[in-house]
Structure formats: structure tokens, C-alpha cells
PDB file of C-alpha atoms in Angstrom:
ATOM      1  CA  MET A   1     -38.337  -0.954  73.005  1.00 83.00           C
ATOM      2  CA  LYS A   2     -35.145  -2.574  72.499  1.00 92.00           C
ATOM      3  CA  SER A   3     -32.451  -1.319  70.400  1.00 97.00           C
ATOM      4  CA  VAL A   4     -29.462  -2.411  68.205  1.00 98.00           C
ATOM      5  CA  VAL A   5     -26.624   0.206  68.554  1.00 98.00           C
ATOM      6  CA  ILE A   6     -24.074   0.060  65.507  1.00 98.00           C
ATOM      7  CA  ILE A   7     -20.920   2.149  66.498  1.00 97.00           C
ATOM      8  CA  SER A   8     -18.181   2.958  64.030  1.00 94.00           C
ATOM      9  CA  SER A   9     -16.119   5.365  66.632  1.00 91.00           C
ATOM     10  CA  LEU A  10     -15.758   6.425  70.110  1.00 93.00           C
ATOM     11  CA  ARG A  11     -17.083   9.817  69.239  1.00 93.00           C
ATOM     12  CA  MET A  12     -20.311   8.344  67.736  1.00 95.00           C
ATOM     13  CA  LEU A  13     -20.818   6.109  71.036  1.00 97.00           C
ATOM     14  CA  PHE A  14     -20.375   9.281  73.024  1.00 97.00           C
ATOM     15  CA  ILE A  15     -23.081  11.152  71.216  1.00 97.00           C
ATOM     16  CA  TYR A  16     -25.254   8.123  71.315  1.00 98.00           C
ATOM     17  CA  LEU A  17     -24.827   7.973  75.170  1.00 98.00           C
ATOM     18  CA  LEU A  18     -25.644  11.772  75.311  1.00 98.00           C
ATOM     19  CA  LEU A  19     -28.955  11.253  73.274  1.00 98.00           C
ATOM     20  CA  ASN A  20     -29.997   7.959  74.862  1.00 97.00           C
ATOM     21  CA  ARG A  21     -29.534   6.483  78.348  1.00 94.00           C
ATOM     22  CA  TYR A  22     -27.602   3.242  78.592  1.00 95.00           C
ATOM     23  CA  HIS A  23     -29.429   0.074  78.929  1.00 93.00           C
ATOM     24  CA  LYS A  24     -27.762  -3.147  79.280  1.00 90.00           C
ATOM     25  CA  ASP A  25     -30.624  -5.021  77.345  1.00 92.00           C
ATOM     26  CA  ASN A  26     -29.647  -3.103  74.251  1.00 96.00           C
ATOM     27  CA  TYR A  27     -27.511  -4.810  71.649  1.00 98.00           C
ATOM     28  CA  PHE A  28     -24.071  -3.184  70.728  1.00 98.00           C
ATOM     29  CA  ILE A  29     -22.160  -3.791  67.752  1.00 97.00           C
ATOM     30  CA  PHE A  30     -18.848  -2.297  67.402  1.00 97.00           C
ATOM     31  CA  ASP A  31     -16.452  -1.621  64.407  1.00 93.00           C
ATOM     32  CA  SER A  32     -13.439  -3.948  64.907  1.00 88.00           C
ATOM     33  CA  ASP A  33     -11.099  -0.897  65.560  1.00 85.00           C
ATOM     34  CA  ILE A  34     -12.782   0.056  68.832  1.00 89.00           C
ATOM     35  CA  ILE A  35     -11.170  -0.931  72.013  1.00 84.00           C
ATOM     36  CA  ASP A  36     -12.934  -2.927  74.728  1.00 86.00           C
ATOM     37  CA  LEU A  37     -14.967  -0.801  77.107  1.00 92.00           C
ATOM     38  CA  ASN A  38     -17.291  -1.287  79.918  1.00 93.00           C
ATOM     39  CA  ILE A  39     -20.151  -2.405  77.498  1.00 96.00           C
ATOM     40  CA  LYS A  40     -21.129  -5.643  76.434  1.00 94.00           C
ATOM     41  CA  VAL A  41     -20.784  -6.150  72.568  1.00 96.00           C
ATOM     42  CA  ILE A  42     -22.570  -8.912  70.670  1.00 96.00           C
ATOM     43  CA  LYS A  43     -20.256  -8.609  67.545  1.00 95.00           C
ATOM     44  CA  LYS A  44     -17.307  -6.700  66.303  1.00 94.00           C
ATOM     45  CA  LEU A  45     -17.630  -5.798  62.497  1.00 91.00           C
ATOM     46  CA  LYS A  46     -14.591  -6.486  60.460  1.00 84.00           C
ATOM     47  CA  LYS A  47     -13.371  -4.591  57.584  1.00 78.00           C
ATOM     48  CA  GLY A  48     -13.215  -5.903  54.159  1.00 70.00           C
ATOM     49  CA  LYS A  49     -10.080  -5.483  52.057  1.00 73.00           C
ATOM     50  CA  GLY A  50     -11.589  -6.125  48.609  1.00 73.00           C
ATOM     51  CA  ASN A  51     -14.936  -7.146  47.079  1.00 77.00           C
ATOM     52  CA  VAL A  52     -14.307 -10.664  47.751  1.00 83.00           C
ATOM     53  CA  ASP A  53     -13.622 -10.247  51.464  1.00 84.00           C
ATOM     54  CA  LEU A  54     -16.605  -7.672  51.755  1.00 81.00           C
ATOM     55  CA  PHE A  55     -18.921 -10.261  50.076  1.00 85.00           C
ATOM     56  CA  ILE A  56     -17.703 -13.090  52.661  1.00 90.00           C
ATOM     57  CA  ASN A  57     -18.051 -10.720  55.545  1.00 89.00           C
ATOM     58  CA  SER A  58     -21.592  -9.798  54.442  1.00 89.00           C
ATOM     59  CA  LEU A  59     -22.569 -13.389  54.366  1.00 93.00           C
ATOM     60  CA  LYS A  60     -21.110 -14.105  57.774  1.00 94.00           C
ATOM     61  CA  ASN A  61     -22.842 -11.097  59.260  1.00 95.00           C
ATOM     62  CA  TYR A  62     -26.070 -12.158  57.776  1.00 95.00           C
ATOM     63  CA  PHE A  63     -26.006 -15.445  59.271  1.00 96.00           C
ATOM     64  CA  PHE A  64     -24.664 -14.359  62.666  1.00 97.00           C
ATOM     65  CA  PHE A  65     -27.383 -11.583  63.048  1.00 97.00           C
ATOM     66  CA  LYS A  66     -30.172 -14.234  61.900  1.00 97.00           C
ATOM     67  CA  ARG A  67     -28.895 -16.662  64.572  1.00 97.00           C
ATOM     68  CA  PHE A  68     -28.607 -14.240  67.189  1.00 96.00           C
ATOM     69  CA  LEU A  69     -32.215 -13.029  66.607  1.00 97.00           C
ATOM     70  CA  TRP A  70     -33.590 -16.567  66.756  1.00 97.00           C
ATOM     71  CA  GLU A  71     -31.480 -17.522  69.687  1.00 96.00           C
ATOM     72  CA  ASN A  72     -32.752 -14.445  71.608  1.00 95.00           C
ATOM     73  CA  LYS A  73     -36.342 -14.658  70.244  1.00 96.00           C
ATOM     74  CA  LEU A  74     -36.273 -11.243  68.708  1.00 96.00           C
ATOM     75  CA  ASN A  75     -38.510  -9.878  65.937  1.00 96.00           C
ATOM     76  CA  ILE A  76     -36.068  -7.566  63.926  1.00 95.00           C
ATOM     77  CA  TYR A  77     -39.083  -5.436  62.947  1.00 95.00           C
ATOM     78  CA  GLU A  78     -39.853  -4.519  66.558  1.00 95.00           C
ATOM     79  CA  LEU A  79     -36.161  -3.056  66.951  1.00 97.00           C
ATOM     80  CA  ASN A  80     -34.981   0.423  66.544  1.00 97.00           C
ATOM     81  CA  ALA A  81     -31.272   0.622  65.312  1.00 98.00           C
ATOM     82  CA  PHE A  82     -29.027   3.677  66.135  1.00 98.00           C
ATOM     83  CA  GLY A  83     -25.667   4.760  64.707  1.00 97.00           C
ATOM     84  CA  ALA A  84     -23.885   4.068  61.383  1.00 96.00           C
ATOM     85  CA  ASP A  85     -25.829   2.908  58.411  1.00 95.00           C
ATOM     86  CA  HIS A  86     -22.490   2.820  56.067  1.00 93.00           C
ATOM     87  CA  ILE A  87     -20.258   0.211  57.833  1.00 91.00           C
ATOM     88  CA  SER A  88     -20.047  -3.483  57.131  1.00 86.00           C
ATOM     89  CA  GLY A  89     -23.063  -5.252  58.632  1.00 91.00           C
ATOM     90  CA  SER A  90     -25.161  -2.235  59.121  1.00 95.00           C
ATOM     91  CA  SER A  91     -27.324  -2.781  55.965  1.00 94.00           C
ATOM     92  CA  PHE A  92     -28.855  -5.971  57.669  1.00 96.00           C
ATOM     93  CA  PHE A  93     -30.582  -3.614  60.154  1.00 97.00           C
ATOM     94  CA  LEU A  94     -31.039  -0.647  57.788  1.00 97.00           C
ATOM     95  CA  LYS A  95     -33.263  -2.695  55.455  1.00 96.00           C
ATOM     96  CA  ARG A  96     -35.350  -4.039  58.362  1.00 96.00           C
ATOM     97  CA  CYS A  97     -35.458  -1.496  61.282  1.00 96.00           C
ATOM     98  CA  SER A  98     -36.516   2.030  62.092  1.00 97.00           C
ATOM     99  CA  PHE A  99     -32.923   3.714  61.685  1.00 98.00           C
ATOM    100  CA  TYR A 100     -31.639   6.721  63.808  1.00 98.00           C
ATOM    101  CA  LEU A 101     -28.210   7.854  62.030  1.00 98.00           C
ATOM    102  CA  ILE A 102     -25.615   9.490  64.314  1.00 98.00           C
ATOM    103  CA  GLU A 103     -22.999  11.665  62.712  1.00 95.00           C
ATOM    104  CA  ASP A 104     -19.495   9.956  61.756  1.00 91.00           C
ATOM    105  CA  GLY A 105     -17.109  12.616  61.833  1.00 80.00           C
ATOM    106  CA  THR A 106     -16.492  14.341  58.437  1.00 76.00           C
ATOM    107  CA  GLU A 107     -18.103  11.377  56.599  1.00 80.00           C
ATOM    108  CA  ASN A 108     -21.681  13.019  56.597  1.00 81.00           C
ATOM    109  CA  TYR A 109     -20.407  16.282  55.247  1.00 77.00           C
ATOM    110  CA  GLN A 110     -18.763  14.913  52.157  1.00 77.00           C
ATOM    111  CA  LEU A 111     -21.056  15.442  49.237  1.00 73.00           C
ATOM    112  CA  LYS A 112     -19.516  12.521  47.270  1.00 77.00           C
ATOM    113  CA  ASN A 113     -20.943  10.153  49.651  1.00 79.00           C
ATOM    114  CA  TYR A 114     -24.531  11.054  48.501  1.00 79.00           C
ATOM    115  CA  LYS A 115     -23.816  10.486  44.826  1.00 81.00           C
ATOM    116  CA  ARG A 116     -24.878   7.034  43.511  1.00 74.00           C
ATOM    117  CA  SER A 117     -23.685   5.592  40.387  1.00 71.00           C
ATOM    118  CA  LEU A 118     -25.813   3.268  38.426  1.00 68.00           C
ATOM    119  CA  LYS A 119     -23.995   0.263  39.835  1.00 66.00           C
ATOM    120  CA  ASN A 120     -24.585   1.399  43.409  1.00 67.00           C
ATOM    121  CA  ARG A 121     -28.219   2.097  42.675  1.00 70.00           C
ATOM    122  CA  LEU A 122     -28.434  -1.660  41.246  1.00 65.00           C
ATOM    123  CA  PHE A 123     -26.561  -3.561  43.799  1.00 66.00           C
ATOM    124  CA  SER A 124     -26.532  -1.601  47.016  1.00 77.00           C
ATOM    125  CA  VAL A 125     -28.667   0.171  49.539  1.00 86.00           C
ATOM    126  CA  PRO A 126     -28.810   3.934  50.030  1.00 90.00           C
ATOM    127  CA  LYS A 127     -26.448   5.078  52.897  1.00 91.00           C
ATOM    128  CA  PHE A 128     -25.620   8.029  55.102  1.00 91.00           C
ATOM    129  CA  GLY A 129     -29.311   8.545  55.652  1.00 93.00           C
ATOM    130  CA  MET A 130     -30.821   8.215  52.371  1.00 94.00           C
ATOM    131  CA  HIS A 131     -32.521   5.090  53.033  1.00 96.00           C
ATOM    132  CA  LYS A 132     -36.347   5.260  53.457  1.00 96.00           C
ATOM    133  CA  ASN A 133     -35.911   3.637  56.803  1.00 97.00           C
ATOM    134  CA  VAL A 134     -33.868   6.415  58.367  1.00 97.00           C
ATOM    135  CA  LYS A 135     -36.193   8.347  60.388  1.00 98.00           C
ATOM    136  CA  ARG A 136     -33.615  10.881  61.906  1.00 98.00           C
ATOM    137  CA  ILE A 137     -30.145  11.989  61.412  1.00 97.00           C
ATOM    138  CA  TYR A 138     -28.210  13.591  64.314  1.00 98.00           C
ATOM    139  CA  LEU A 139     -25.648  16.025  62.942  1.00 95.00           C
ATOM    140  CA  THR A 140     -23.574  18.747  64.816  1.00 92.00           C
ATOM    141  CA  ARG A 141     -23.082  21.135  61.766  1.00 88.00           C
ATOM    142  CA  ASN A 142     -25.412  22.732  59.311  1.00 86.00           C
ATOM    143  CA  ASP A 143     -23.119  22.973  56.342  1.00 79.00           C
ATOM    144  CA  ASN A 144     -22.866  20.691  53.249  1.00 78.00           C
ATOM    145  CA  ILE A 145     -26.093  18.930  54.097  1.00 87.00           C
ATOM    146  CA  PRO A 146     -27.750  17.559  50.690  1.00 86.00           C
ATOM    147  CA  ASP A 147     -31.335  18.295  50.110  1.00 88.00           C
ATOM    148  CA  CYS A 148     -32.018  14.586  49.994  1.00 90.00           C
ATOM    149  CA  ILE A 149     -31.760  14.168  53.660  1.00 94.00           C
ATOM    150  CA  LYS A 150     -32.236  17.743  55.037  1.00 93.00           C
ATOM    151  CA  GLU A 151     -35.768  16.983  56.434  1.00 95.00           C
ATOM    152  CA  LYS A 152     -34.557  14.123  58.577  1.00 97.00           C
ATOM    153  CA  VAL A 153     -31.719  16.244  60.063  1.00 96.00           C
ATOM    154  CA  GLU A 154     -31.815  17.188  63.775  1.00 97.00           C
ATOM    155  CA  LEU A 155     -28.833  19.519  64.760  1.00 96.00           C
ATOM    156  CA  ILE A 156     -27.211  18.704  68.310  1.00 96.00           C
ATOM    157  CA  ASN A 157     -24.936  20.694  70.379  1.00 94.00           C
ATOM    158  CA  ILE A 158     -22.680  18.220  72.189  1.00 94.00           C
ATOM    159  CA  HIS A 159     -21.827  20.434  75.134  1.00 92.00           C
ATOM    160  CA  GLN A 160     -25.363  21.271  75.634  1.00 95.00           C
ATOM    161  CA  LEU A 161     -26.417  17.784  75.769  1.00 97.00           C
ATOM    162  CA  TRP A 162     -23.678  17.102  78.316  1.00 97.00           C
ATOM    163  CA  GLN A 163     -24.826  20.068  80.556  1.00 96.00           C
ATOM    164  CA  ASN A 164     -28.283  18.534  80.415  1.00 97.00           C
ATOM    165  CA  LYS A 165     -27.292  15.229  82.105  1.00 97.00           C
ATOM    166  CA  THR A 166     -27.463  14.594  85.787  1.00 97.00           C
ATOM    167  CA  LYS A 167     -24.156  14.227  87.621  1.00 96.00           C
ATOM    168  CA  GLU A 168     -25.024  10.584  87.871  1.00 97.00           C
ATOM    169  CA  GLU A 169     -25.595  10.271  84.101  1.00 97.00           C
ATOM    170  CA  GLN A 170     -22.415  12.041  83.440  1.00 97.00           C
ATOM    171  CA  ASP A 171     -20.327   9.641  85.620  1.00 96.00           C
ATOM    172  CA  GLU A 172     -22.059   6.622  84.057  1.00 97.00           C
ATOM    173  CA  ILE A 173     -21.051   7.960  80.546  1.00 97.00           C
ATOM    174  CA  LEU A 174     -17.576   8.434  81.768  1.00 96.00           C
ATOM    175  CA  PHE A 175     -17.395   4.844  83.255  1.00 96.00           C
ATOM    176  CA  LEU A 176     -18.810   3.163  80.000  1.00 96.00           C
ATOM    177  CA  LEU A 177     -16.136   5.098  77.844  1.00 94.00           C
ATOM    178  CA  GLY A 178     -13.451   4.023  80.400  1.00 92.00           C
ATOM    179  CA  ILE A 179     -12.374   7.649  80.891  1.00 93.00           C
ATOM    180  CA  ASP A 180      -9.869   8.316  83.796  1.00 90.00           C
ATOM    181  CA  LYS A 181     -10.042  11.870  84.869  1.00 88.00           C
ATOM    182  CA  ASN A 182      -6.372  11.837  86.266  1.00 87.00           C
ATOM    183  CA  LYS A 183      -4.924  11.245  82.857  1.00 86.00           C
ATOM    184  CA  LEU A 184      -6.345  14.630  81.885  1.00 89.00           C
ATOM    185  CA  GLU A 185      -4.508  16.693  84.464  1.00 84.00           C
ATOM    186  CA  ASN A 186      -1.322  17.412  82.419  1.00 82.00           C
ATOM    187  CA  LEU A 187      -3.492  18.823  79.537  1.00 89.00           C
ATOM    188  CA  LYS A 188      -4.673  21.678  81.895  1.00 88.00           C
ATOM    189  CA  HIS A 189      -1.359  23.381  81.576  1.00 90.00           C
ATOM    190  CA  LYS A 190      -1.172  23.478  77.819  1.00 95.00           C
ATOM    191  CA  SER A 191      -2.688  26.256  75.867  1.00 96.00           C
ATOM    192  CA  ILE A 192      -2.702  24.791  72.337  1.00 97.00           C
ATOM    193  CA  VAL A 193      -4.183  21.353  71.041  1.00 97.00           C
ATOM    194  CA  LEU A 194      -3.635  19.900  67.679  1.00 98.00           C
ATOM    195  CA  PHE A 195      -6.200  17.128  66.720  1.00 96.00           C
ATOM    196  CA  THR A 196      -4.627  14.641  64.308  1.00 97.00           C
ATOM    197  CA  GLN A 197      -6.327  12.327  61.881  1.00 96.00           C
ATOM    198  CA  PRO A 198      -5.805   8.803  60.582  1.00 94.00           C
ATOM    199  CA  LEU A 199      -4.629  10.039  57.310  1.00 97.00           C
ATOM    200  CA  SER A 200      -2.120   7.239  56.683  1.00 97.00           C
ATOM    201  CA  GLU A 201      -4.247   4.485  58.489  1.00 94.00           C
ATOM    202  CA  ASP A 202      -6.886   5.343  55.986  1.00 91.00           C
ATOM    203  CA  ASN A 203      -4.499   5.290  52.840  1.00 94.00           C
ATOM    204  CA  VAL A 204      -5.013   8.888  52.232  1.00 96.00           C
ATOM    205  CA  LEU A 205      -1.345   9.783  52.742  1.00 98.00           C
ATOM    206  CA  THR A 206       1.745   7.687  53.300  1.00 98.00           C
ATOM    207  CA  GLU A 207       3.207   7.766  57.020  1.00 98.00           C
ATOM    208  CA  GLU A 208       6.018   9.902  55.727  1.00 98.00           C
ATOM    209  CA  GLU A 209       3.655  12.466  53.903  1.00 98.00           C
ATOM    210  CA  LYS A 210       1.525  12.650  57.112  1.00 98.00           C
ATOM    211  CA  ILE A 211       4.450  13.373  59.499  1.00 98.00           C
ATOM    212  CA  ALA A 212       6.071  15.928  57.009  1.00 98.00           C
ATOM    213  CA  LEU A 213       2.374  17.634  56.885  1.00 98.00           C
ATOM    214  CA  TYR A 214       2.232  17.693  60.606  1.00 98.00           C
ATOM    215  CA  LYS A 215       5.911  18.937  61.174  1.00 98.00           C
ATOM    216  CA  THR A 216       4.997  21.880  59.009  1.00 98.00           C
ATOM    217  CA  ILE A 217       1.778  22.707  61.053  1.00 98.00           C
ATOM    218  CA  ILE A 218       3.656  22.189  64.463  1.00 98.00           C
ATOM    219  CA  GLY A 219       6.391  24.467  63.376  1.00 97.00           C
ATOM    220  CA  ASN A 220       4.028  27.191  63.536  1.00 98.00           C
ATOM    221  CA  TYR A 221       3.548  26.960  67.398  1.00 98.00           C
ATOM    222  CA  ASP A 222       5.188  26.833  70.726  1.00 97.00           C
ATOM    223  CA  GLN A 223       5.972  23.348  71.402  1.00 96.00           C
ATOM    224  CA  GLU A 224       6.054  23.975  75.183  1.00 95.00           C
ATOM    225  CA  GLU A 225       2.248  25.053  75.092  1.00 97.00           C
ATOM    226  CA  LEU A 226       1.235  22.296  72.418  1.00 97.00           C
ATOM    227  CA  VAL A 227      -0.387  18.792  73.072  1.00 96.00           C
ATOM    228  CA  ILE A 228      -0.883  16.467  70.456  1.00 97.00           C
ATOM    229  CA  LYS A 229      -4.304  14.646  70.726  1.00 95.00           C
ATOM    230  CA  THR A 230      -4.129  11.636  68.288  1.00 95.00           C
ATOM    231  CA  HIS A 231      -7.226   9.903  66.716  1.00 90.00           C
ATOM    232  CA  PRO A 232      -8.362   6.740  68.263  1.00 84.00           C
ATOM    233  CA  ARG A 233      -7.567   4.702  65.159  1.00 86.00           C
ATOM    234  CA  GLU A 234      -3.982   6.130  64.642  1.00 93.00           C
ATOM    235  CA  THR A 235      -0.903   3.900  64.986  1.00 93.00           C
ATOM    236  CA  THR A 236       1.762   6.648  64.352  1.00 96.00           C
ATOM    237  CA  ASN A 237       3.996   7.151  67.250  1.00 96.00           C
ATOM    238  CA  TYR A 238       4.117  10.768  67.601  1.00 98.00           C
ATOM    239  CA  ARG A 239       6.480  10.791  70.357  1.00 97.00           C
ATOM    240  CA  ASP A 240       9.189   9.466  68.231  1.00 97.00           C
ATOM    241  CA  HIS A 241       8.599  12.284  65.863  1.00 97.00           C
ATOM    242  CA  PHE A 242       7.901  15.164  68.324  1.00 98.00           C
ATOM    243  CA  PRO A 243       9.859  14.223  71.473  1.00 97.00           C
ATOM    244  CA  ASN A 244       9.409  17.877  72.641  1.00 95.00           C
ATOM    245  CA  VAL A 245       5.715  17.988  72.376  1.00 96.00           C
ATOM    246  CA  GLU A 246       3.250  16.490  74.969  1.00 95.00           C
ATOM    247  CA  VAL A 247       1.301  13.636  73.295  1.00 96.00           C
ATOM    248  CA  PHE A 248      -2.202  12.427  74.521  1.00 94.00           C
ATOM    249  CA  SER A 249      -2.964   9.105  72.907  1.00 91.00           C
ATOM    250  CA  GLU A 250      -5.855   7.775  75.278  1.00 90.00           C
ATOM    251  CA  ASN A 251      -8.602   6.451  73.311  1.00 85.00           C
ATOM    252  CA  TYR A 252     -11.087   8.964  74.377  1.00 88.00           C
ATOM    253  CA  PRO A 253     -13.515  11.107  72.136  1.00 87.00           C
ATOM    254  CA  SER A 254     -11.953  14.557  71.664  1.00 84.00           C
ATOM    255  CA  GLU A 255     -15.102  16.160  72.684  1.00 88.00           C
ATOM    256  CA  ILE A 256     -14.564  14.689  76.327  1.00 91.00           C
ATOM    257  CA  LEU A 257     -11.932  17.287  77.002  1.00 89.00           C
ATOM    258  CA  ASP A 258     -14.303  20.291  76.351  1.00 87.00           C
ATOM    259  CA  VAL A 259     -17.071  18.794  78.324  1.00 91.00           C
ATOM    260  CA  LEU A 260     -14.534  18.128  81.224  1.00 92.00           C
ATOM    261  CA  GLY A 261     -13.423  21.628  81.420  1.00 88.00           C
ATOM    262  CA  ILE A 262     -10.087  21.123  79.534  1.00 89.00           C
ATOM    263  CA  ARG A 263      -9.866  24.501  77.765  1.00 86.00           C
ATOM    264  CA  PHE A 264      -7.267  25.695  75.100  1.00 94.00           C
ATOM    265  CA  GLU A 265      -6.633  29.015  73.674  1.00 95.00           C
ATOM    266  CA  LYS A 266      -5.934  27.621  70.169  1.00 96.00           C
ATOM    267  CA  VAL A 267      -7.611  24.526  68.597  1.00 96.00           C
ATOM    268  CA  VAL A 268      -5.858  23.373  65.768  1.00 98.00           C
ATOM    269  CA  THR A 269      -6.599  20.690  63.051  1.00 98.00           C
ATOM    270  CA  ILE A 270      -6.503  20.043  59.382  1.00 98.00           C
ATOM    271  CA  PHE A 271     -10.147  19.180  59.065  1.00 94.00           C
ATOM    272  CA  SER A 272     -11.296  17.233  62.070  1.00 92.00           C
ATOM    273  CA  THR A 273     -14.856  17.650  63.312  1.00 86.00           C
ATOM    274  CA  ALA A 274     -13.453  17.432  66.888  1.00 87.00           C
ATOM    275  CA  VAL A 275     -12.871  21.373  66.848  1.00 90.00           C
ATOM    276  CA  TYR A 276     -16.514  22.164  66.412  1.00 84.00           C
ATOM    277  CA  VAL A 277     -17.289  22.261  70.114  1.00 82.00           C
ATOM    278  CA  TYR A 278     -14.818  25.048  70.352  1.00 88.00           C
ATOM    279  CA  SER A 279     -15.531  28.626  69.730  1.00 87.00           C
ATOM    280  CA  LYS A 280     -14.971  29.821  66.226  1.00 90.00           C
ATOM    281  CA  GLU A 281     -12.264  32.482  67.252  1.00 93.00           C
ATOM    282  CA  ASN A 282     -10.170  29.683  68.900  1.00 94.00           C
ATOM    283  CA  ILE A 283     -10.148  27.452  65.953  1.00 96.00           C
ATOM    284  CA  ILE A 284      -7.275  27.129  63.388  1.00 97.00           C
ATOM    285  CA  PHE A 285      -8.523  24.940  60.539  1.00 97.00           C
ATOM    286  CA  TYR A 286      -6.223  24.260  57.694  1.00 97.00           C
ATOM    287  CA  GLY A 287      -8.737  22.516  55.540  1.00 96.00           C
ATOM    288  CA  THR A 288      -8.005  19.807  52.881  1.00 96.00           C
ATOM    289  CA  LYS A 289      -6.518  22.462  50.487  1.00 96.00           C
ATOM    290  CA  ILE A 290      -3.263  22.179  52.534  1.00 97.00           C
ATOM    291  CA  HIS A 291      -2.438  19.006  50.529  1.00 98.00           C
ATOM    292  CA  PRO A 292      -3.471  17.781  46.959  1.00 97.00           C
ATOM    293  CA  LYS A 293      -4.224  14.254  47.988  1.00 97.00           C
ATOM    294  CA  LEU A 294      -6.676  15.437  50.694  1.00 96.00           C
ATOM    295  CA  LEU A 295      -8.251  17.767  48.267  1.00 94.00           C
ATOM    296  CA  SER A 296      -8.622  14.880  45.647  1.00 92.00           C
ATOM    297  CA  ARG A 297      -9.908  12.350  48.173  1.00 90.00           C
ATOM    298  CA  PHE A 298     -12.272  14.473  50.322  1.00 89.00           C
ATOM    299  CA  GLY A 299     -12.808  17.568  48.200  1.00 88.00           C
ATOM    300  CA  ARG A 300     -12.664  21.200  49.528  1.00 88.00           C
ATOM    301  CA  ILE A 301     -13.526  21.133  53.288  1.00 88.00           C
ATOM    302  CA  GLU A 302     -13.036  24.504  54.962  1.00 88.00           C
ATOM    303  CA  TYR A 303     -14.337  25.791  58.239  1.00 84.00           C
ATOM    304  CA  GLU A 304     -17.601  27.312  57.870  1.00 70.00           C
TER     305      GLU A 304
END
């Protein structure tokens, strides 16, 4: 059976490829933030900047997908859908296909995403796995999972899924994601990694607030031993602010470092899910309590 794959991040794509063998006959739909890869994409989904923009994008997506199905003689009810159910354009498939949801960072663990107002119930469809068409939800953690989706959840281990792949399958995944192993060599000499997050890009903090927060965190560690691993959606130039720190800004899912044997003695983050592939004793997790704006936006997120 052919599938539609709706991807909101490189990490989600990596997990999809660990769960499913790549088939060029499947139809990939990417968020507009994702860079071009070695995968044919039928559409990139634009983000809306307001209700009017969202409505216009929704109409454009609807007619694009209707035409695409007609031109390719596809029956949408015979397709499976994988990936994100909460981004622009995904509702078209969520309402019509068997849907297999893949974790999208911290989004799936924020309980506010499962609370539906009367307006949301009247004018929107359930997201984050709550829709009746969602058959399975692939998550990497077992905390903060609400009762309304628990029976659909399947816990996965990224490292184990990678180990289960053949060498040929692993190489195929690296090729599809555009991973250059040579660019990882410098990281082997570092003992501490800081996984940053797009806090200013998502309008949670200002750019100045984000830099000030990371300056405080970085001040706790030996800069000679530290590497900053930026988030793929970040536009911040960390090299300007931290000239003495190695910055790794390749658009690679952070979990790639672990599965390729790049080991760190300390793994530091505010609340990125990238750290969950590492052993608990190596993780330094500051959590949202480190800044009032983070606590207000995301609620209390701590390492469980």
C-alpha cells in the first residue's frame, strides 16, 4: 500500500526511515522549513501568519491535494499517512486516511495540546493523535502521555531501531538525509555537547533573551571541551556570540550523532528531546523553570 508521509522536522523523517523502508513511490510532504534532501517532495507546506493566512493556505492545500490525487489516479481512502497530524495541510489526510503519528519533539508531551476549547471542538479536528483515524502513535518517552491516546502509543528506541538496520539500510538513510560523515570528525574530540532550541525563531524568547540564557549555561562548562549543536530551524549565528566554542550547525537530526558513535561525557540542554538517546547519568537538563517565559509557554518540563 502506498503512503503519504507528512514531515515537520528532520528528526521526524529520521524516525520514519527507521520505522519504514524508503520507497520512491511514496508521496512525501515537507514543512517549508526543511532543506532540500535526496527525497522527492510533492509539496512543501507553508506556515500561516494569522487566521486569514491559515485559511488561505488551507484552501490552497485542499485544491492542490485534490488535483494531485486526480492526476495520479489515487484513491485517498486506500492510502496510509505517516508523520505529523498538527501542521498545515495534514488535516486533509487525517480526516480520510489511516494515520500513523510520529513524535514531533516536545510537542507530544505538552498536556496543553490535548485540551480542546469549545471553539476548537466546533471548528477544528482533534490533533496530536486524538483523531479516530490515528491508529498508532510512535513516541520515545513514557511520561506526560494523556489517557486519551495511551492505548495508541508504541514506545520506540531510536538507537535500537538503528542497530536493527542492515549496513545497506543505514547507508541509505544517511544518503537520504544528506549526512556527510566527514563533517562529524571534529566532534569526536569534544566531551560536552549543548543542544540548543529555536526559542527566538518560535517567538518564545527574544534573540537577546535567548543568547543571554545560553551565555549563562555555557559559562558553567569548559569551552575547549564544548560543542554547540544547533537546531535545524535556528537562524542565530552562535559563532558571533561564542567565538571560542565549536559550533556544529549542519542540518542533521541530533540523534544521528549518537547512532554514528559520537559520544559525549555530558549532554546539556534546556529541554530538547535530543538528549533522550543518551544515558541518564550523562544528561544535564535545565528544564523550562530556567526562564519564566518558557514556563508560561510550555508548562513545567523536567527530565523524568
